[in-house]
Amino acid sequence: MYDDVVKELKELEELVLKCMKCGTCHADCPLYNQDGKEQSVARGKIALIQSVYEGRLEDAGKILKHIDYCVLCGRCKQSCPSGVKTDEIFLKAKSVLRKIEKMKGWQKFVLSIAMEKPELLAKMAPLMHMGLKFGSKKIKDDVFKPIIPIAGGRNVVSVKSKTFADTYGGLNKAKGEEKMTVIFYPGCAANMIYTSWGEAIVETLNYFGVSVYVPEVNHCCGIPAATMGELDLFKKMVNKNIDYFDSLDAKYIVTCCPTCQYGLNEMGPKQTGRSPEQEMMDVVVFLEEVLHADIKLETGEKTTIHFPCHYDRSKDSLLESFVKDNLGTDYTKLKNQSCCGFGGTFSLKHYGKSSDISTSKAEEISTKGFQRVYTPCPGCAMQLTDALAKEGSEADVSHPVQLFYESVVKKS
């Protein structure tokens, strides 16, 4: 078994050798910026992997905790002058190392329910909703602080009693003349927590003459499995979703979660060899570049944007223009452009460190008196909501489409 693990790690050598050990990744790593430890940053993790398959480090199991200690924000990959595919290296290495460092039983059980039992998860939503209501202190509208110690003192947005798919699953017909049909993939967070995002997006697309398919059962994109070292389960979830996409006659797949898009449209195809037949894109990009939607508001709110790490960074200026020009806000760019520190399962495993990363951003938002923070990622929204509540800020965290829906579409 151990020799097989070393052999599989050596298969990463072609990717590993592209790392010139220049250390450019240090400046962009949110964890290295917190603790200054070499094993926290991409260069250090790659060196550990290399040490195992070159025989300089004998206990491969000991390096998993360092490889796993990663937000998987991808900023090291984006800044690397050598084009090292750090995400592919770390996900594959974790998968290999899981063969000798097994996941804990309860972790495997929870992951299995989340990935492979979406109907059961949906049925549990009312219970989770009620549990949060009665086992928490209300902080502000829809934000609660659970009293159980396992929550770690975080502030959470409520799980809704009815999933988004339960309400919108199936074909949602366009209002008026139909221009086209698309698929909206909500992801788990919009399906169970940010259901209002899903509602705003489907209703807005219908308003602009777009019919929208929504999965009647939302299957996870699989990224949580990949980040836990379960690549086979990740591939299974990617294939399940692509089977669903391919079964429908639609021109585009629209998302409101950059991490889901990364999982299904970037990492998924690399791991499975399959890509969706339809072009996949963020809903703001779809409204601007495909629909050329006429969206005009005058809110006057003091706003800013948090740009998610997995967002198509070539579209950052488009997102910024959408908020500045279409939503009529008093917009200022944040000085702090770092990762929010969420990282999905990273936040669950390392909440303290995850929270530390978001603190400085929350401080800037609070100090500058922003009334609203826009972000097109539900994971980032959860993280910033928690950080802002701790900071005592009244700023709301919203998806850019929400305000247009509430101000125009809902009243039409």
Coordinates of C-alpha atoms in Angstrom, one line a residue:
M1 CA 0.0 0.0 0.0
Y2 CA 2.7 2.5 1.0
D3 CA 4.8 1.9 -2.1
D4 CA 1.6 2.4 -4.2
V5 CA 1.1 5.8 -2.5
V6 CA 4.6 6.9 -3.2
K7 CA 4.3 5.7 -6.8
E8 CA 1.1 7.7 -7.3
L9 CA 2.6 10.8 -5.7
K10 CA 5.5 10.5 -8.2
E11 CA 3.0 10.6 -11.0
L12 CA 2.5 14.3 -10.0
E13 CA 6.2 14.9 -10.8
E14 CA 5.6 16.5 -14.2
L15 CA 3.3 19.1 -12.5
V16 CA 5.5 19.4 -9.4
L17 CA 8.7 20.2 -11.4
K18 CA 7.1 23.3 -12.9
C19 CA 7.5 24.9 -9.5
M20 CA 10.7 27.0 -9.7
K21 CA 10.5 27.6 -5.9
C22 CA 10.5 31.4 -6.5
G23 CA 8.1 32.1 -3.7
T24 CA 5.8 34.4 -5.6
C25 CA 2.9 32.5 -4.1
H26 CA 3.8 33.8 -0.6
A27 CA 2.3 37.2 -1.3
D28 CA -1.1 35.9 -2.3
C29 CA -1.6 33.0 0.2
P30 CA -4.1 34.1 2.8
L31 CA -2.8 31.4 5.3
Y32 CA 0.9 32.3 4.8
N33 CA 0.0 35.9 5.4
Q34 CA -1.5 34.9 8.7
D35 CA 1.1 32.5 10.1
G36 CA 4.2 32.9 7.9
K37 CA 4.8 29.2 7.8
E38 CA 6.4 27.6 4.7
Q39 CA 4.2 24.5 4.9
S40 CA 1.1 26.8 4.7
V41 CA 2.0 28.1 1.2
A42 CA 2.0 26.3 -2.2
R43 CA 5.8 26.2 -2.5
G44 CA 6.1 24.4 0.9
K45 CA 3.4 21.9 0.2
I46 CA 4.9 21.0 -3.2
A47 CA 8.3 20.5 -1.5
L48 CA 6.7 18.1 1.0
I49 CA 5.1 16.0 -1.8
Q50 CA 8.4 16.0 -3.7
S51 CA 10.3 14.9 -0.5
V52 CA 8.0 11.8 -0.2
Y53 CA 8.4 10.5 -3.7
E54 CA 12.1 11.2 -3.7
G55 CA 12.5 9.2 -0.5
R56 CA 13.7 12.1 1.7
L57 CA 10.6 11.9 3.9
E58 CA 9.6 8.4 4.9
D59 CA 6.2 8.9 6.6
A60 CA 3.9 10.2 3.9
G61 CA 0.9 10.2 6.2
K62 CA 2.4 13.1 8.1
I63 CA 2.2 15.5 5.2
L64 CA -1.6 15.2 4.7
K65 CA -2.4 17.7 7.5
H66 CA -0.2 20.2 5.7
I67 CA -1.6 19.5 2.2
D68 CA -5.1 19.7 3.7
Y69 CA -4.4 23.0 5.4
C70 CA -5.4 25.0 2.4
V71 CA -8.3 27.3 1.5
L72 CA -8.0 26.1 -2.1
C73 CA -8.7 29.7 -3.1
G74 CA -6.4 29.2 -6.2
R75 CA -4.6 32.6 -5.7
C76 CA -1.2 30.8 -5.8
K77 CA -2.2 29.3 -9.2
Q78 CA -3.4 32.7 -10.5
S79 CA -0.2 34.5 -9.5
C80 CA 2.3 31.7 -10.4
P81 CA 4.8 32.9 -13.1
S82 CA 5.4 29.3 -14.1
G83 CA 1.8 28.3 -14.4
V84 CA 1.9 25.6 -11.7
K85 CA -1.5 23.9 -11.4
T86 CA -1.5 23.9 -7.6
D87 CA -5.1 23.0 -7.3
E88 CA -4.7 19.8 -9.4
I89 CA -1.5 18.9 -7.4
F90 CA -3.1 19.3 -4.0
L91 CA -6.5 17.6 -4.8
K92 CA -4.7 14.6 -6.3
A93 CA -2.2 14.4 -3.5
K94 CA -4.9 14.5 -0.9
S95 CA -6.8 11.8 -2.7
V96 CA -3.6 9.6 -2.7
L97 CA -2.7 10.3 0.9
R98 CA -6.3 9.4 2.0
K99 CA -5.4 5.8 1.3
I100 CA -3.1 5.7 4.4
E101 CA -4.8 8.5 6.4
K102 CA -8.5 7.5 6.4
M103 CA -11.2 10.1 6.9
K104 CA -13.0 9.9 10.3
G105 CA -16.2 7.8 10.3
W106 CA -18.5 10.7 11.2
Q107 CA -16.9 12.9 8.5
K108 CA -17.4 10.2 5.9
F109 CA -21.1 9.8 7.0
V110 CA -21.8 13.5 6.8
L111 CA -20.1 13.8 3.4
S112 CA -22.1 10.8 2.1
I113 CA -25.4 12.3 3.2
A114 CA -24.5 15.7 1.7
M115 CA -23.3 14.2 -1.6
E116 CA -25.5 11.2 -2.2
K117 CA -28.7 11.7 -0.3
P118 CA -30.0 15.1 -1.5
E119 CA -33.6 14.1 -1.1
L120 CA -32.9 13.2 2.6
L121 CA -31.0 16.5 3.1
A122 CA -34.0 18.4 1.7
K123 CA -36.4 16.6 4.1
M124 CA -34.1 17.5 7.0
A125 CA -34.3 21.2 6.1
P126 CA -37.4 22.0 8.2
L127 CA -35.7 20.3 11.2
M128 CA -32.5 22.3 10.7
H129 CA -34.5 25.4 10.3
M130 CA -36.4 24.9 13.6
G131 CA -33.3 23.7 15.4
L132 CA -31.5 27.0 14.5
K133 CA -34.5 29.1 15.5
F134 CA -34.8 27.6 19.0
G135 CA -31.1 26.8 19.6
S136 CA -29.7 30.2 18.7
K137 CA -29.6 33.8 19.6
K138 CA -30.9 36.1 16.8
I139 CA -28.3 38.6 15.7
K140 CA -30.2 40.4 13.0
D141 CA -32.7 39.5 10.2
D142 CA -32.0 35.9 9.1
V143 CA -28.6 35.8 11.0
F144 CA -28.3 33.6 14.2
K145 CA -25.6 32.6 16.7
P146 CA -26.0 28.9 17.6
I147 CA -25.6 28.2 21.3
I148 CA -24.1 24.8 20.8
P149 CA -20.2 24.8 21.3
I150 CA -19.6 22.8 18.0
A151 CA -20.7 26.0 16.1
G152 CA -17.5 27.7 17.4
G153 CA -19.2 31.0 18.1
R154 CA -19.9 31.7 14.4
N155 CA -22.9 33.7 13.2
V156 CA -24.9 31.8 10.6
V157 CA -27.5 32.6 8.0
S158 CA -30.6 30.3 8.5
V159 CA -31.3 27.1 6.7
K160 CA -34.7 27.6 5.1
S161 CA -37.6 25.4 6.0
K162 CA -38.3 24.8 2.2
T163 CA -35.6 24.3 -0.3
F164 CA -35.3 26.4 -3.4
A165 CA -35.7 23.3 -5.6
D166 CA -38.9 22.4 -3.9
T167 CA -40.4 25.8 -5.0
Y168 CA -38.7 26.3 -8.4
G169 CA -37.7 22.8 -9.5
G170 CA -38.7 22.1 -13.1
L171 CA -39.3 24.5 -16.0
N172 CA -40.1 28.1 -15.1
K173 CA -41.6 29.7 -18.2
A174 CA -40.5 33.1 -19.5
K175 CA -42.9 36.0 -19.1
G176 CA -44.0 37.3 -22.5
E177 CA -42.1 36.3 -25.6
E178 CA -39.5 33.6 -24.9
K179 CA -36.0 34.5 -26.1
M180 CA -34.3 31.3 -25.0
T181 CA -34.2 28.5 -22.4
V182 CA -31.4 28.1 -19.9
I183 CA -30.6 25.9 -16.9
F184 CA -30.0 27.5 -13.5
Y185 CA -27.8 25.4 -11.3
P186 CA -28.3 26.8 -7.8
G187 CA -25.7 24.7 -5.8
C188 CA -26.3 23.6 -2.2
A189 CA -26.1 27.1 -0.6
A190 CA -28.6 28.7 -2.8
N191 CA -30.8 25.6 -2.6
M192 CA -30.9 25.5 1.2
I193 CA -29.7 28.9 2.6
Y194 CA -29.8 31.7 0.1
T195 CA -33.1 30.6 -1.5
S196 CA -33.9 34.3 -2.0
W197 CA -30.9 34.5 -4.4
G198 CA -32.4 31.7 -6.5
E199 CA -35.8 33.3 -6.5
A200 CA -34.4 36.6 -7.6
I201 CA -32.4 35.0 -10.4
V202 CA -35.1 32.8 -11.8
E203 CA -37.7 35.6 -11.6
T204 CA -35.4 38.1 -13.2
L205 CA -34.5 35.8 -16.0
N206 CA -38.2 35.1 -16.6
Y207 CA -38.8 38.9 -16.6
F208 CA -36.3 39.3 -19.4
G209 CA -38.0 36.5 -21.5
V210 CA -35.8 33.5 -20.5
S211 CA -37.4 30.2 -19.5
V212 CA -35.4 28.5 -16.8
Y213 CA -34.9 24.8 -15.9
V214 CA -34.1 24.3 -12.2
P215 CA -33.1 20.8 -11.0
E216 CA -36.0 19.2 -9.1
V217 CA -33.4 17.6 -6.9
N218 CA -30.2 19.6 -6.4
H219 CA -27.1 17.4 -6.5
C220 CA -24.0 18.9 -5.0
C221 CA -21.2 19.9 -7.5
G222 CA -18.9 17.6 -5.5
I223 CA -16.2 20.1 -4.6
P224 CA -16.6 19.3 -0.8
A225 CA -15.7 15.7 -1.6
A226 CA -12.7 16.8 -3.7
T227 CA -11.4 19.0 -0.9
M228 CA -11.7 16.1 1.6
G229 CA -9.6 13.9 -0.7
E230 CA -12.5 11.8 -2.1
L231 CA -11.9 12.4 -5.8
D232 CA -13.9 9.4 -6.9
L233 CA -17.0 10.8 -5.2
F234 CA -16.3 14.2 -6.7
K235 CA -16.2 12.6 -10.2
K236 CA -19.4 10.8 -9.5
M237 CA -21.2 14.1 -8.6
V238 CA -19.8 15.8 -11.6
N239 CA -21.0 13.0 -13.9
K240 CA -24.5 13.1 -12.3
N241 CA -24.9 16.8 -12.9
I242 CA -23.6 16.6 -16.4
D243 CA -26.0 13.8 -17.1
Y244 CA -28.8 16.1 -16.0
F245 CA -27.5 19.1 -18.0
D246 CA -27.2 16.9 -21.1
S247 CA -30.8 15.7 -20.8
L248 CA -32.2 19.2 -21.3
D249 CA -32.6 21.3 -24.4
A250 CA -31.1 24.5 -23.1
K251 CA -28.5 26.9 -24.5
Y252 CA -26.6 28.0 -21.3
I253 CA -26.1 26.9 -17.7
V254 CA -26.3 29.9 -15.4
T255 CA -24.9 29.8 -11.9
C256 CA -24.7 32.0 -8.8
C257 CA -21.8 30.1 -7.2
P258 CA -18.2 30.5 -8.6
T259 CA -17.1 27.4 -6.7
C260 CA -19.8 25.3 -8.3
Q261 CA -18.8 26.6 -11.7
Y262 CA -15.2 25.8 -10.9
G263 CA -16.1 22.3 -9.9
L264 CA -18.4 21.5 -12.8
N265 CA -16.8 23.5 -15.6
E266 CA -13.1 23.5 -14.8
M267 CA -11.9 20.9 -12.3
G268 CA -14.7 18.5 -13.2
P269 CA -13.8 18.1 -16.9
K270 CA -10.1 17.7 -16.0
Q271 CA -11.0 14.8 -13.7
T272 CA -13.8 13.1 -15.7
G273 CA -13.0 14.0 -19.3
R274 CA -16.5 15.3 -19.7
S275 CA -17.8 18.8 -20.1
P276 CA -21.3 20.1 -20.2
E277 CA -22.7 20.6 -23.7
Q278 CA -23.9 24.1 -22.8
E279 CA -21.8 27.1 -22.0
M280 CA -21.7 27.8 -18.3
M281 CA -21.5 31.3 -16.8
D282 CA -22.2 33.5 -13.8
V283 CA -25.7 35.1 -13.9
V284 CA -24.3 38.7 -13.9
V285 CA -22.1 37.8 -16.9
F286 CA -25.1 36.3 -18.6
L287 CA -27.3 39.3 -18.0
E288 CA -24.6 41.7 -19.4
E289 CA -23.0 39.7 -22.2
V290 CA -25.8 37.5 -23.5
L291 CA -29.1 39.3 -22.7
H292 CA -27.7 42.9 -22.6
A293 CA -30.4 43.4 -20.0
D294 CA -31.6 46.9 -19.3
I295 CA -31.1 47.2 -15.6
K296 CA -31.2 50.7 -14.0
L297 CA -31.7 51.6 -10.4
E298 CA -30.8 54.7 -8.3
T299 CA -30.2 53.5 -4.8
G300 CA -27.5 55.9 -3.6
E301 CA -26.3 53.3 -1.1
K302 CA -22.7 53.3 -0.1
T303 CA -21.5 50.0 -1.5
T304 CA -18.6 47.8 -2.3
I305 CA -17.8 44.4 -3.8
H306 CA -16.1 41.3 -2.5
F307 CA -14.7 39.5 -5.6
P308 CA -14.7 35.7 -4.9
C309 CA -11.5 33.8 -5.6
H310 CA -13.2 31.3 -7.9
Y311 CA -15.0 34.0 -9.9
D312 CA -13.8 34.3 -13.5
R313 CA -11.3 37.0 -12.8
S314 CA -11.4 38.3 -16.4
K315 CA -15.0 39.4 -15.5
D316 CA -14.1 41.4 -12.4
S317 CA -14.4 44.7 -14.3
L318 CA -17.8 43.6 -15.7
L319 CA -19.1 42.8 -12.2
E320 CA -17.8 46.2 -11.0
S321 CA -19.5 48.0 -13.9
F322 CA -22.7 46.2 -13.3
V323 CA -22.8 47.4 -9.7
K324 CA -21.5 51.0 -10.4
D325 CA -23.5 51.7 -13.6
N326 CA -26.7 49.6 -13.2
L327 CA -27.5 49.7 -9.5
G328 CA -26.9 53.4 -9.0
T329 CA -24.8 53.1 -5.9
D330 CA -22.1 55.2 -4.3
Y331 CA -19.5 52.5 -5.0
T332 CA -15.9 52.3 -3.7
K333 CA -13.5 49.5 -4.3
L334 CA -12.1 47.8 -1.2
K335 CA -8.4 48.2 -0.5
N336 CA -8.4 44.7 0.9
Q337 CA -8.8 42.4 -2.2
S338 CA -7.7 39.2 -0.4
C339 CA -9.6 35.9 0.0
C340 CA -12.5 36.0 2.6
G341 CA -11.1 32.8 4.2
F342 CA -14.2 30.6 3.8
G343 CA -13.0 27.7 1.6
G344 CA -16.0 25.5 2.3
T345 CA -14.9 22.6 4.4
F346 CA -11.8 24.6 5.4
S347 CA -14.0 26.8 7.5
L348 CA -15.6 23.8 9.1
K349 CA -12.2 22.3 10.0
H350 CA -10.3 25.5 10.8
Y351 CA -12.9 28.0 11.8
G352 CA -10.5 30.1 14.0
K353 CA -8.0 30.6 11.1
S354 CA -10.8 31.0 8.6
S355 CA -12.3 33.7 10.8
D356 CA -9.0 35.5 11.3
I357 CA -8.6 35.9 7.5
S358 CA -12.0 37.7 7.1
T359 CA -11.5 40.0 10.1
S360 CA -9.4 42.7 8.4
K361 CA -11.8 42.9 5.5
A362 CA -14.8 43.3 7.9
E363 CA -12.9 46.0 9.7
E364 CA -12.4 48.0 6.5
I365 CA -16.1 47.6 5.5
S366 CA -17.2 48.7 9.0
T367 CA -14.7 51.6 9.3
K368 CA -15.6 53.0 5.9
G369 CA -19.3 52.8 6.6
F370 CA -20.4 50.7 3.7
Q371 CA -24.2 49.9 3.8
R372 CA -24.0 47.0 1.4
V373 CA -21.4 44.5 0.2
Y374 CA -22.2 42.8 -3.0
T375 CA -20.7 39.4 -3.8
P376 CA -21.8 36.8 -6.4
C377 CA -20.8 33.8 -4.1
P378 CA -23.0 32.4 -1.4
G379 CA -20.0 30.9 0.5
C380 CA -18.3 34.3 0.6
A381 CA -21.6 35.9 1.7
M382 CA -21.8 33.5 4.6
Q383 CA -18.3 34.2 5.7
L384 CA -18.6 38.0 5.4
T385 CA -22.0 38.0 7.2
D386 CA -20.3 36.2 10.1
A387 CA -17.3 38.6 10.1
L388 CA -19.5 41.7 9.8
A389 CA -21.8 40.6 12.7
K390 CA -18.7 40.1 14.9
E391 CA -17.5 43.5 13.9
G392 CA -20.8 45.1 14.8
S393 CA -21.4 46.3 11.3
E394 CA -24.9 46.8 10.0
A395 CA -23.8 46.3 6.4
D396 CA -25.9 43.8 4.4
V397 CA -24.3 41.2 2.2
S398 CA -26.3 40.7 -1.1
H399 CA -26.1 39.2 -4.5
P400 CA -26.1 41.9 -7.2
V401 CA -29.3 40.7 -8.8
Q402 CA -31.3 40.8 -5.6
L403 CA -31.9 44.5 -5.4
F404 CA -33.1 44.8 -9.0
Y405 CA -35.5 41.9 -8.4
E406 CA -36.9 43.5 -5.2
S407 CA -37.1 47.0 -6.7
V408 CA -38.4 46.2 -10.2
V409 CA -39.2 42.6 -11.0
K410 CA -41.2 41.9 -7.9
K411 CA -43.3 45.0 -8.3
S412 CA -44.0 44.5 -12.0

